[in-house]
């Protein structure tokens, strides 16, 4: 189980720069590590969510060539928050998953923006939100919901088999 | 539990802030190197996956395309082969009919073109059936010729067809003479499908291989001068009354498709209308 978790974390972190470009629609690519962080946090709680977010974000930073630590921090915070609020959220409902993941993407984008501003990095807020964060939020919402469905189907199938 | 979470959160935030601070102060390279040490091999391995998948997909698409193209080309080749056969057949027929028409236009008598619709090649009887019959006013014993020479004579007239006895029929006899030596004789069909020239020994001196034998016109059935065959071998029977020469027919009876029925005057000399080189 731990190996699977490690694989998910490492794989998810690196997949963003290798596999995910193949899933692009137009110029919009989903943030797969963020989706995985949210899923892990919902199932495993804030510690795993936070650590997974940190590790995946770190790998994503390194793989993407950005400032190492920015996405590690934002994704860790998202994972931590989602894990902490998992009991309050109806994470298994599609009507929650799509907008929930979209909102979390926007929140992560805002966090990243704020963090970069803190270190005086020039980031155009409006363009970033319109062309990157919002389309990605929508994509993440649907892809995340599809993943949740797939996982639910797999676990049902496994239960039936066993 | 809550303290552990808080410590973890603070630690993560602290590490991240430290990393960013180090990088903004120019110490980013070592941190990046350490992370890259772990990520680069995984990245390389993962990058190969979509490439391989895309490669396989592309190969599959190519294969599918080639298969479809192969099917289409096979069908096209089949169609073209049939077309080519039609063209060859049409060209061949055109050539044959041109020759026949040319002969018909040159001949000084009325002729009726006919098409061979059946062949009897059993050995007992050797005949052709042509698509001209009583309705075309075909008469029994009408001479049948082709651009190469004599084919035979009509032996039976039916409503829409006629039976032509060819020269190789065992019961066929045609009055003939050698074109060069004027040796008179009779051309007879043989059961084995060949024809022979039967002539009197005293008249046959000088007959040689490759001499052309033509119709003599005697008897009034066949016009004079129509090529029958070429001497292939001479059977010299010493003091016998008759000698024989084996002939190679001018007409390939197995392949002749179009013929002319000589309907008009039979007593004319046709020698000038057939190339014999002899």
GROMACS .gro file of C-alpha atoms in nm:
model
  440
    1UNK     CA    1   0.000   0.000   0.000
    2UNK     CA    2   0.285   0.231   0.087
    3UNK     CA    3   0.459   0.141  -0.236
    4UNK     CA    4   0.146   0.232  -0.426
    5UNK     CA    5   0.128   0.557  -0.237
    6UNK     CA    6   0.492   0.634  -0.317
    7UNK     CA    7   0.436   0.544  -0.680
    8UNK     CA    8   0.133   0.769  -0.694
    9UNK     CA    9   0.324   1.056  -0.539
   10UNK     CA   10   0.636   1.020  -0.751
   11UNK     CA   11   0.452   0.927  -1.065
   12UNK     CA   12   0.202   1.207  -1.026
   13UNK     CA   13   0.476   1.459  -0.959
   14UNK     CA   14   0.674   1.372  -1.267
   15UNK     CA   15   0.383   1.284  -1.495
   16UNK     CA   16   0.282   1.649  -1.517
   17UNK     CA   17   0.581   1.727  -1.739
   18UNK     CA   18   0.583   1.399  -1.931
   19UNK     CA   19   0.246   1.231  -1.972
   20UNK     CA   20   0.001   1.516  -1.911
   21UNK     CA   21   0.104   1.721  -2.219
   22UNK     CA   22  -0.049   1.443  -2.424
   23UNK     CA   23  -0.385   1.516  -2.256
   24UNK     CA   24  -0.385   1.880  -2.364
   25UNK     CA   25  -0.705   2.022  -2.505
   26UNK     CA   26  -0.604   2.322  -2.709
   27UNK     CA   27  -0.350   2.487  -2.488
   28UNK     CA   28  -0.501   2.374  -2.160
   29UNK     CA   29  -0.345   2.091  -1.962
   30UNK     CA   30  -0.485   1.954  -1.636
   31UNK     CA   31  -0.293   1.974  -1.309
   32UNK     CA   32  -0.274   1.601  -1.240
   33UNK     CA   33  -0.066   1.628  -0.922
   34UNK     CA   34  -0.324   1.861  -0.771
   35UNK     CA   35  -0.603   1.614  -0.849
   36UNK     CA   36  -0.404   1.330  -0.696
   37UNK     CA   37  -0.324   1.538  -0.388
   38UNK     CA   38  -0.693   1.614  -0.337
   39UNK     CA   39  -0.789   1.247  -0.384
   40UNK     CA   40  -0.520   1.130  -0.144
   41UNK     CA   41  -0.611   1.397   0.109
   42UNK     CA   42  -0.978   1.301   0.094
   43UNK     CA   43  -0.894   0.935   0.159
   44UNK     CA   44  -0.588   0.958   0.384
   45UNK     CA   45  -0.627   1.280   0.579
   46UNK     CA   46  -0.424   1.598   0.615
   47UNK     CA   47  -0.079   1.445   0.691
   48UNK     CA   48  -0.071   1.229   0.383
   49UNK     CA   49  -0.239   1.504   0.181
   50UNK     CA   50   0.012   1.761   0.297
   51UNK     CA   51   0.317   1.540   0.246
   52UNK     CA   52   0.193   1.415  -0.090
   53UNK     CA   53   0.128   1.774  -0.194
   54UNK     CA   54   0.474   1.873  -0.082
   55UNK     CA   55   0.647   1.587  -0.262
   56UNK     CA   56   0.446   1.615  -0.581
   57UNK     CA   57   0.477   1.991  -0.584
   58UNK     CA   58   0.850   1.965  -0.532
   59UNK     CA   59   0.888   1.721  -0.819
   60UNK     CA   60   0.661   1.933  -1.032
   61UNK     CA   61   0.873   2.240  -0.955
   62UNK     CA   62   1.191   2.054  -1.043
   63UNK     CA   63   1.049   1.895  -1.354
   64UNK     CA   64   0.893   2.216  -1.474
   65UNK     CA   65   1.204   2.426  -1.417
   66UNK     CA   66   1.028   2.681  -1.198
   67UNK     CA   67   1.120   2.805  -0.853
   68UNK     CA   68   1.157   2.495  -0.640
   69UNK     CA   69   0.930   2.513  -0.341
   70UNK     CA   70   0.643   2.723  -0.475
   71UNK     CA   71   0.415   2.444  -0.588
   72UNK     CA   72   0.547   2.225  -0.307
   73UNK     CA   73   0.407   2.479  -0.064
   74UNK     CA   74   0.077   2.551  -0.240
   75UNK     CA   75  -0.004   2.185  -0.304
   76UNK     CA   76   0.097   2.090   0.049
   77UNK     CA   77  -0.138   2.356   0.182
   78UNK     CA   78  -0.421   2.240  -0.044
   79UNK     CA   79  -0.363   1.877   0.056
   80UNK     CA   80  -0.352   1.968   0.418
   81UNK     CA   81  -0.668   2.178   0.402
   82UNK     CA   82  -0.865   1.921   0.202
   83UNK     CA   83  -0.750   1.642   0.432
   84UNK     CA   84  -0.850   1.843   0.736
   85UNK     CA   85  -1.191   1.924   0.592
   86UNK     CA   86  -1.250   1.580   0.437
   87UNK     CA   87  -1.517   1.494   0.690
   88UNK     CA   88  -1.710   1.810   0.610
   89UNK     CA   89  -1.694   1.762   0.232
   90UNK     CA   90  -1.917   1.540   0.020
   91UNK     CA   91  -1.623   1.427  -0.187
   92UNK     CA   92  -1.798   1.133  -0.347
   93UNK     CA   93  -2.071   1.342  -0.511
   94UNK     CA   94  -2.006   1.439  -0.875
   95UNK     CA   95  -2.188   1.765  -0.819
   96UNK     CA   96  -1.928   1.843  -0.554
   97UNK     CA   97  -1.626   1.695  -0.728
   98UNK     CA   98  -1.635   1.902  -1.045
   99UNK     CA   99  -1.689   2.245  -0.890
  100UNK     CA  100  -1.489   2.145  -0.582
  101UNK     CA  101  -1.178   2.059  -0.784
  102UNK     CA  102  -1.231   2.368  -0.997
  103UNK     CA  103  -1.244   2.585  -0.688
  104UNK     CA  104  -0.941   2.413  -0.539
  105UNK     CA  105  -0.748   2.475  -0.859
  106UNK     CA  106  -0.840   2.839  -0.844
  107UNK     CA  107  -0.743   2.851  -0.477
  108UNK     CA  108  -0.409   2.687  -0.554
  109UNK     CA  109  -0.355   2.935  -0.836
  110UNK     CA  110  -0.430   3.226  -0.609
  111UNK     CA  111  -0.197   3.088  -0.344
  112UNK     CA  112   0.081   3.045  -0.596
  113UNK     CA  113   0.022   3.394  -0.723
  114UNK     CA  114   0.032   3.539  -0.374
  115UNK     CA  115   0.345   3.346  -0.289
  116UNK     CA  116   0.527   3.462  -0.598
  117UNK     CA  117   0.417   3.821  -0.531
  118UNK     CA  118   0.561   3.786  -0.183
  119UNK     CA  119   0.898   3.726  -0.339
  120UNK     CA  120   0.845   4.009  -0.590
  121UNK     CA  121   0.805   3.793  -0.896
  122UNK     CA  122   0.631   3.978  -1.179
  123UNK     CA  123   0.311   3.782  -1.253
  124UNK     CA  124   0.021   3.933  -1.455
  125UNK     CA  125  -0.282   3.833  -1.247
  126UNK     CA  126  -0.564   3.885  -1.499
  127UNK     CA  127  -0.406   3.701  -1.790
  128UNK     CA  128  -0.289   3.423  -1.563
  129UNK     CA  129  -0.637   3.368  -1.427
  130UNK     CA  130  -0.819   3.390  -1.763
  131UNK     CA  131  -0.582   3.187  -1.980
  132UNK     CA  132  -0.429   2.944  -1.732
  133UNK     CA  133  -0.602   2.901  -1.400
  134UNK     CA  134  -0.971   2.908  -1.497
  135UNK     CA  135  -0.949   2.674  -1.800
  136UNK     CA  136  -0.728   2.443  -1.598
  137UNK     CA  137  -0.977   2.455  -1.310
  138UNK     CA  138  -1.254   2.339  -1.541
  139UNK     CA  139  -1.042   2.063  -1.688
  140UNK     CA  140  -0.931   1.950  -1.342
  141UNK     CA  141  -1.293   1.936  -1.229
  142UNK     CA  142  -1.398   1.697  -1.502
  143UNK     CA  143  -1.082   1.488  -1.504
  144UNK     CA  144  -1.094   1.459  -1.125
  145UNK     CA  145  -1.457   1.348  -1.136
  146UNK     CA  146  -1.369   1.089  -1.400
  147UNK     CA  147  -1.086   0.960  -1.183
  148UNK     CA  148  -1.316   0.939  -0.881
  149UNK     CA  149  -1.565   0.741  -1.085
  150UNK     CA  150  -1.293   0.512  -1.213
  151UNK     CA  151  -1.160   0.449  -0.862
  152UNK     CA  152  -1.511   0.386  -0.728
  153UNK     CA  153  -1.577   0.138  -1.009
  154UNK     CA  154  -1.246  -0.040  -0.945
  155UNK     CA  155  -1.313  -0.073  -0.572
  156UNK     CA  156  -1.667  -0.202  -0.637
  157UNK     CA  157  -1.529  -0.454  -0.884
  158UNK     CA  158  -1.265  -0.568  -0.638
  159UNK     CA  159  -1.524  -0.609  -0.367
  160UNK     CA  160  -1.740  -0.818  -0.599
  161UNK     CA  161  -1.445  -1.036  -0.699
  162UNK     CA  162  -1.332  -1.091  -0.341
  163UNK     CA  163  -0.256   1.450   1.689
  164UNK     CA  164  -0.325   1.816   1.623
  165UNK     CA  165   0.025   1.911   1.735
  166UNK     CA  166   0.175   1.657   1.498
  167UNK     CA  167  -0.025   1.800   1.212
  168UNK     CA  168   0.077   2.152   1.308
  169UNK     CA  169   0.443   2.054   1.328
  170UNK     CA  170   0.421   1.889   0.991
  171UNK     CA  171   0.253   2.191   0.838
  172UNK     CA  172   0.507   2.428   0.986
  173UNK     CA  173   0.791   2.206   0.871
  174UNK     CA  174   0.660   2.191   0.515
  175UNK     CA  175   0.602   2.565   0.502
  176UNK     CA  176   0.944   2.625   0.654
  177UNK     CA  177   1.123   2.401   0.405
  178UNK     CA  178   0.940   2.557   0.115
  179UNK     CA  179   1.014   2.910   0.230
  180UNK     CA  180   1.376   2.819   0.288
  181UNK     CA  181   1.402   2.671  -0.061
  182UNK     CA  182   1.248   2.975  -0.224
  183UNK     CA  183   1.461   3.210  -0.015
  184UNK     CA  184   1.779   3.025  -0.105
  185UNK     CA  185   1.689   3.041  -0.470
  186UNK     CA  186   1.603   3.409  -0.466
  187UNK     CA  187   1.941   3.472  -0.305
  188UNK     CA  188   2.131   3.282  -0.572
  189UNK     CA  189   2.171   2.942  -0.408
  190UNK     CA  190   1.916   2.768  -0.615
  191UNK     CA  191   2.146   2.547  -0.821
  192UNK     CA  192   2.240   2.287  -0.553
  193UNK     CA  193   1.876   2.247  -0.443
  194UNK     CA  194   1.767   2.203  -0.803
  195UNK     CA  195   2.047   1.953  -0.865
  196UNK     CA  196   1.943   1.740  -0.568
  197UNK     CA  197   1.581   1.731  -0.681
  198UNK     CA  198   1.683   1.669  -1.040
  199UNK     CA  199   1.892   1.371  -0.930
  200UNK     CA  200   1.568   1.198  -0.831
  201UNK     CA  201   1.334   1.333  -1.095
  202UNK     CA  202   1.544   1.301  -1.412
  203UNK     CA  203   1.549   0.916  -1.437
  204UNK     CA  204   1.178   0.897  -1.360
  205UNK     CA  205   1.108   1.170  -1.612
  206UNK     CA  206   1.310   0.986  -1.874
  207UNK     CA  207   1.125   0.663  -1.807
  208UNK     CA  208   0.785   0.829  -1.811
  209UNK     CA  209   0.866   1.026  -2.124
  210UNK     CA  210   0.930   0.699  -2.303
  211UNK     CA  211   0.580   0.575  -2.222
  212UNK     CA  212   0.376   0.823  -2.429
  213UNK     CA  213   0.638   0.813  -2.703
  214UNK     CA  214   0.609   0.435  -2.721
  215UNK     CA  215   0.231   0.454  -2.701
  216UNK     CA  216   0.217   0.718  -2.972
  217UNK     CA  217   0.465   0.516  -3.179
  218UNK     CA  218   0.254   0.203  -3.145
  219UNK     CA  219  -0.059   0.400  -3.227
  220UNK     CA  220   0.107   0.553  -3.529
  221UNK     CA  221   0.227   0.209  -3.644
  222UNK     CA  222  -0.126   0.076  -3.596
  223UNK     CA  223  -0.274   0.364  -3.797
  224UNK     CA  224  -0.015   0.312  -4.068
  225UNK     CA  225  -0.088  -0.060  -4.074
  226UNK     CA  226  -0.460   0.004  -4.088
  227UNK     CA  227  -0.409   0.256  -4.368
  228UNK     CA  228  -0.183   0.021  -4.560
  229UNK     CA  229  -0.434  -0.262  -4.521
  230UNK     CA  230  -0.717  -0.048  -4.651
  231UNK     CA  231  -0.499   0.080  -4.932
  232UNK     CA  232  -0.392  -0.274  -5.012
  233UNK     CA  233  -0.756  -0.381  -5.039
  234UNK     CA  234  -0.837  -0.085  -5.260
  235UNK     CA  235  -0.534  -0.145  -5.483
  236UNK     CA  236  -0.613  -0.515  -5.515
  237UNK     CA  237  -0.965  -0.431  -5.627
  238UNK     CA  238  -0.826  -0.174  -5.868
  239UNK     CA  239  -0.574  -0.424  -6.010
  240UNK     CA  240  -0.854  -0.674  -6.057
  241UNK     CA  241  -1.066  -0.416  -6.236
  242UNK     CA  242  -0.770  -0.304  -6.451
  243UNK     CA  243  -0.691  -0.664  -6.542
  244UNK     CA  244  -1.046  -0.715  -6.659
  245UNK     CA  245  -1.029  -0.384  -6.845
  246UNK     CA  246  -0.700  -0.485  -7.003
  247UNK     CA  247  -0.852  -0.816  -7.113
  248UNK     CA  248  -1.144  -0.632  -7.265
  249UNK     CA  249  -0.911  -0.392  -7.442
  250UNK     CA  250  -0.691  -0.674  -7.572
  251UNK     CA  251  -0.995  -0.868  -7.683
  252UNK     CA  252  -1.148  -0.563  -7.848
  253UNK     CA  253  -0.822  -0.476  -8.022
  254UNK     CA  254  -0.786  -0.832  -8.143
  255UNK     CA  255  -1.142  -0.843  -8.267
  256UNK     CA  256  -1.096  -0.506  -8.431
  257UNK     CA  257  -0.787  -0.630  -8.613
  258UNK     CA  258  -0.962  -0.947  -8.729
  259UNK     CA  259  -1.269  -0.761  -8.849
  260UNK     CA  260  -1.057  -0.504  -9.028
  261UNK     CA  261  -0.882  -0.780  -9.218
  262UNK     CA  262  -1.214  -0.941  -9.301
  263UNK     CA  263  -1.365  -0.612  -9.411
  264UNK     CA  264  -1.058  -0.535  -9.617
  265UNK     CA  265  -1.092  -0.871  -9.795
  266UNK     CA  266  -1.463  -0.826  -9.839
  267UNK     CA  267  -1.412  -0.484  -9.997
  268UNK     CA  268  -1.146  -0.615 -10.230
  269UNK     CA  269  -1.331  -0.923 -10.351
  270UNK     CA  270  -1.525  -0.881 -10.676
  271UNK     CA  271  -1.817  -1.095 -10.554
  272UNK     CA  272  -2.088  -1.055 -10.295
  273UNK     CA  273  -1.998  -1.201  -9.960
  274UNK     CA  274  -2.175  -1.241  -9.627
  275UNK     CA  275  -1.977  -1.205  -9.306
  276UNK     CA  276  -2.036  -1.462  -9.036
  277UNK     CA  277  -1.919  -1.527  -8.685
  278UNK     CA  278  -1.817  -1.866  -8.557
  279UNK     CA  279  -2.043  -1.957  -8.265
  280UNK     CA  280  -1.947  -2.320  -8.213
  281UNK     CA  281  -1.686  -2.579  -8.312
  282UNK     CA  282  -1.710  -2.952  -8.348
  283UNK     CA  283  -1.363  -3.096  -8.305
  284UNK     CA  284  -1.424  -3.459  -8.221
  285UNK     CA  285  -1.222  -3.622  -8.498
  286UNK     CA  286  -1.512  -3.792  -8.666
  287UNK     CA  287  -1.647  -3.462  -8.773
  288UNK     CA  288  -1.466  -3.132  -8.792
  289UNK     CA  289  -1.699  -2.841  -8.842
  290UNK     CA  290  -1.781  -2.489  -8.739
  291UNK     CA  291  -2.119  -2.338  -8.669
  292UNK     CA  292  -2.166  -1.984  -8.791
  293UNK     CA  293  -2.439  -1.737  -8.707
  294UNK     CA  294  -2.578  -1.714  -9.059
  295UNK     CA  295  -2.863  -1.938  -9.166
  296UNK     CA  296  -3.169  -1.969  -9.379
  297UNK     CA  297  -3.284  -1.620  -9.288
  298UNK     CA  298  -2.966  -1.480  -9.442
  299UNK     CA  299  -3.028  -1.670  -9.762
  300UNK     CA  300  -2.731  -1.897  -9.710
  301UNK     CA  301  -2.718  -2.186  -9.954
  302UNK     CA  302  -2.577  -2.532  -9.903
  303UNK     CA  303  -2.222  -2.579 -10.040
  304UNK     CA  304  -2.145  -2.209 -10.013
  305UNK     CA  305  -1.772  -2.157  -9.995
  306UNK     CA  306  -1.645  -2.018  -9.665
  307UNK     CA  307  -1.322  -1.822  -9.661
  308UNK     CA  308  -1.120  -1.611  -9.423
  309UNK     CA  309  -0.848  -1.353  -9.492
  310UNK     CA  310  -0.592  -1.634  -9.461
  311UNK     CA  311  -0.751  -1.872  -9.704
  312UNK     CA  312  -1.013  -2.139  -9.747
  313UNK     CA  313  -1.208  -2.257  -9.443
  314UNK     CA  314  -1.452  -2.504  -9.597
  315UNK     CA  315  -1.804  -2.525  -9.727
  316UNK     CA  316  -2.153  -2.501  -9.583
  317UNK     CA  317  -2.296  -2.851  -9.549
  318UNK     CA  318  -2.610  -2.775  -9.353
  319UNK     CA  319  -2.826  -2.463  -9.337
  320UNK     CA  320  -3.050  -2.408  -9.037
  321UNK     CA  321  -3.281  -2.130  -8.932
  322UNK     CA  322  -3.026  -1.903  -8.770
  323UNK     CA  323  -2.704  -2.090  -8.823
  324UNK     CA  324  -2.508  -2.297  -9.069
  325UNK     CA  325  -2.268  -2.585  -9.032
  326UNK     CA  326  -1.940  -2.545  -9.214
  327UNK     CA  327  -1.737  -2.853  -9.296
  328UNK     CA  328  -1.374  -2.751  -9.254
  329UNK     CA  329  -1.091  -2.878  -9.472
  330UNK     CA  330  -0.959  -3.108  -9.202
  331UNK     CA  331  -1.286  -3.301  -9.183
  332UNK     CA  332  -1.208  -3.661  -9.297
  333UNK     CA  333  -1.483  -3.644  -9.558
  334UNK     CA  334  -1.373  -3.312  -9.704
  335UNK     CA  335  -1.230  -3.302 -10.055
  336UNK     CA  336  -1.142  -2.991 -10.250
  337UNK     CA  337  -1.015  -2.964 -10.602
  338UNK     CA  338  -0.678  -2.788 -10.590
  339UNK     CA  339  -0.348  -2.722 -10.762
  340UNK     CA  340  -0.002  -2.615 -10.662
  341UNK     CA  341   0.035  -2.248 -10.735
  342UNK     CA  342   0.395  -2.264 -10.863
  343UNK     CA  343   0.394  -2.590 -11.062
  344UNK     CA  344   0.024  -2.598 -11.150
  345UNK     CA  345   0.016  -2.962 -11.037
  346UNK     CA  346  -0.353  -3.056 -11.011
  347UNK     CA  347  -0.491  -3.277 -10.737
  348UNK     CA  348  -0.732  -3.308 -10.450
  349UNK     CA  349  -0.693  -3.182 -10.093
  350UNK     CA  350  -0.837  -3.433  -9.847
  351UNK     CA  351  -0.900  -3.409  -9.477
  352UNK     CA  352  -0.755  -3.677  -9.250
  353UNK     CA  353  -0.895  -3.819  -8.927
  354UNK     CA  354  -0.591  -3.694  -8.734
  355UNK     CA  355  -0.684  -3.336  -8.822
  356UNK     CA  356  -0.435  -3.273  -9.099
  357UNK     CA  357  -0.483  -3.223  -9.472
  358UNK     CA  358  -0.299  -3.378  -9.762
  359UNK     CA  359  -0.266  -3.297 -10.128
  360UNK     CA  360  -0.325  -3.604 -10.347
  361UNK     CA  361  -0.188  -3.574 -10.696
  362UNK     CA  362  -0.090  -3.799 -10.985
  363UNK     CA  363   0.275  -3.893 -10.987
  364UNK     CA  364   0.332  -3.792 -11.344
  365UNK     CA  365   0.207  -3.438 -11.266
  366UNK     CA  366   0.393  -3.399 -10.939
  367UNK     CA  367   0.750  -3.359 -11.059
  368UNK     CA  368   0.895  -3.041 -10.922
  369UNK     CA  369   0.657  -3.002 -10.624
  370UNK     CA  370   0.863  -2.875 -10.335
  371UNK     CA  371   0.836  -2.794  -9.967
  372UNK     CA  372   0.671  -2.458  -9.897
  373UNK     CA  373   0.480  -2.461 -10.224
  374UNK     CA  374   0.136  -2.311 -10.185
  375UNK     CA  375  -0.168  -2.515 -10.281
  376UNK     CA  376  -0.478  -2.323 -10.385
  377UNK     CA  377  -0.829  -2.410 -10.494
  378UNK     CA  378  -0.859  -2.504 -10.859
  379UNK     CA  379  -1.215  -2.382 -10.904
  380UNK     CA  380  -1.312  -2.703 -11.076
  381UNK     CA  381  -1.651  -2.834 -10.973
  382UNK     CA  382  -1.800  -2.490 -10.920
  383UNK     CA  383  -1.812  -2.505 -10.542
  384UNK     CA  384  -1.504  -2.302 -10.459
  385UNK     CA  385  -1.368  -1.999 -10.641
  386UNK     CA  386  -1.030  -2.048 -10.800
  387UNK     CA  387  -0.709  -1.930 -10.631
  388UNK     CA  388  -0.807  -1.940 -10.264
  389UNK     CA  389  -0.506  -2.058 -10.057
  390UNK     CA  390  -0.552  -2.393  -9.884
  391UNK     CA  391  -0.213  -2.479  -9.738
  392UNK     CA  392   0.161  -2.500  -9.769
  393UNK     CA  393   0.351  -2.818  -9.850
  394UNK     CA  394   0.523  -2.943  -9.536
  395UNK     CA  395   0.631  -3.289  -9.648
  396UNK     CA  396   0.614  -3.493  -9.967
  397UNK     CA  397   0.527  -3.860  -9.950
  398UNK     CA  398   0.689  -4.002 -10.263
  399UNK     CA  399   0.536  -4.344 -10.321
  400UNK     CA  400   0.766  -4.452 -10.601
  401UNK     CA  401   0.578  -4.604 -10.893
  402UNK     CA  402   0.234  -4.559 -10.734
  403UNK     CA  403  -0.025  -4.376 -10.935
  404UNK     CA  404  -0.087  -4.112 -10.669
  405UNK     CA  405   0.159  -3.926 -10.454
  406UNK     CA  406   0.075  -3.724 -10.146
  407UNK     CA  407   0.199  -3.399  -9.993
  408UNK     CA  408   0.127  -3.314  -9.632
  409UNK     CA  409  -0.007  -2.959  -9.608
  410UNK     CA  410  -0.005  -2.707  -9.329
  411UNK     CA  411  -0.344  -2.530  -9.355
  412UNK     CA  412  -0.338  -2.158  -9.416
  413UNK     CA  413  -0.627  -2.112  -9.176
  414UNK     CA  414  -0.601  -2.199  -8.809
  415UNK     CA  415  -0.939  -2.370  -8.781
  416UNK     CA  416  -0.919  -2.383  -8.406
  417UNK     CA  417  -0.892  -2.007  -8.380
  418UNK     CA  418  -1.083  -1.865  -8.672
  419UNK     CA  419  -1.368  -1.648  -8.541
  420UNK     CA  420  -1.491  -1.451  -8.840
  421UNK     CA  421  -1.548  -1.579  -9.191
  422UNK     CA  422  -1.692  -1.471  -9.523
  423UNK     CA  423  -1.952  -1.673  -9.713
  424UNK     CA  424  -1.901  -1.634 -10.083
  425UNK     CA  425  -2.253  -1.572 -10.204
  426UNK     CA  426  -2.195  -1.456 -10.557
  427UNK     CA  427  -2.020  -1.587 -10.865
  428UNK     CA  428  -1.796  -1.885 -10.783
  429UNK     CA  429  -1.608  -1.907 -11.110
  430UNK     CA  430  -1.379  -1.608 -11.057
  431UNK     CA  431  -1.010  -1.631 -10.976
  432UNK     CA  432  -0.935  -1.502 -10.624
  433UNK     CA  433  -0.559  -1.552 -10.636
  434UNK     CA  434  -0.493  -1.181 -10.656
  435UNK     CA  435  -0.678  -1.113 -10.332
  436UNK     CA  436  -0.479  -1.342 -10.104
  437UNK     CA  437  -0.114  -1.289 -10.013
  438UNK     CA  438   0.066  -1.620 -10.060
  439UNK     CA  439   0.430  -1.516 -10.109
  440UNK     CA  440   0.453  -1.790 -10.356
   0.00000   0.00000   0.00000
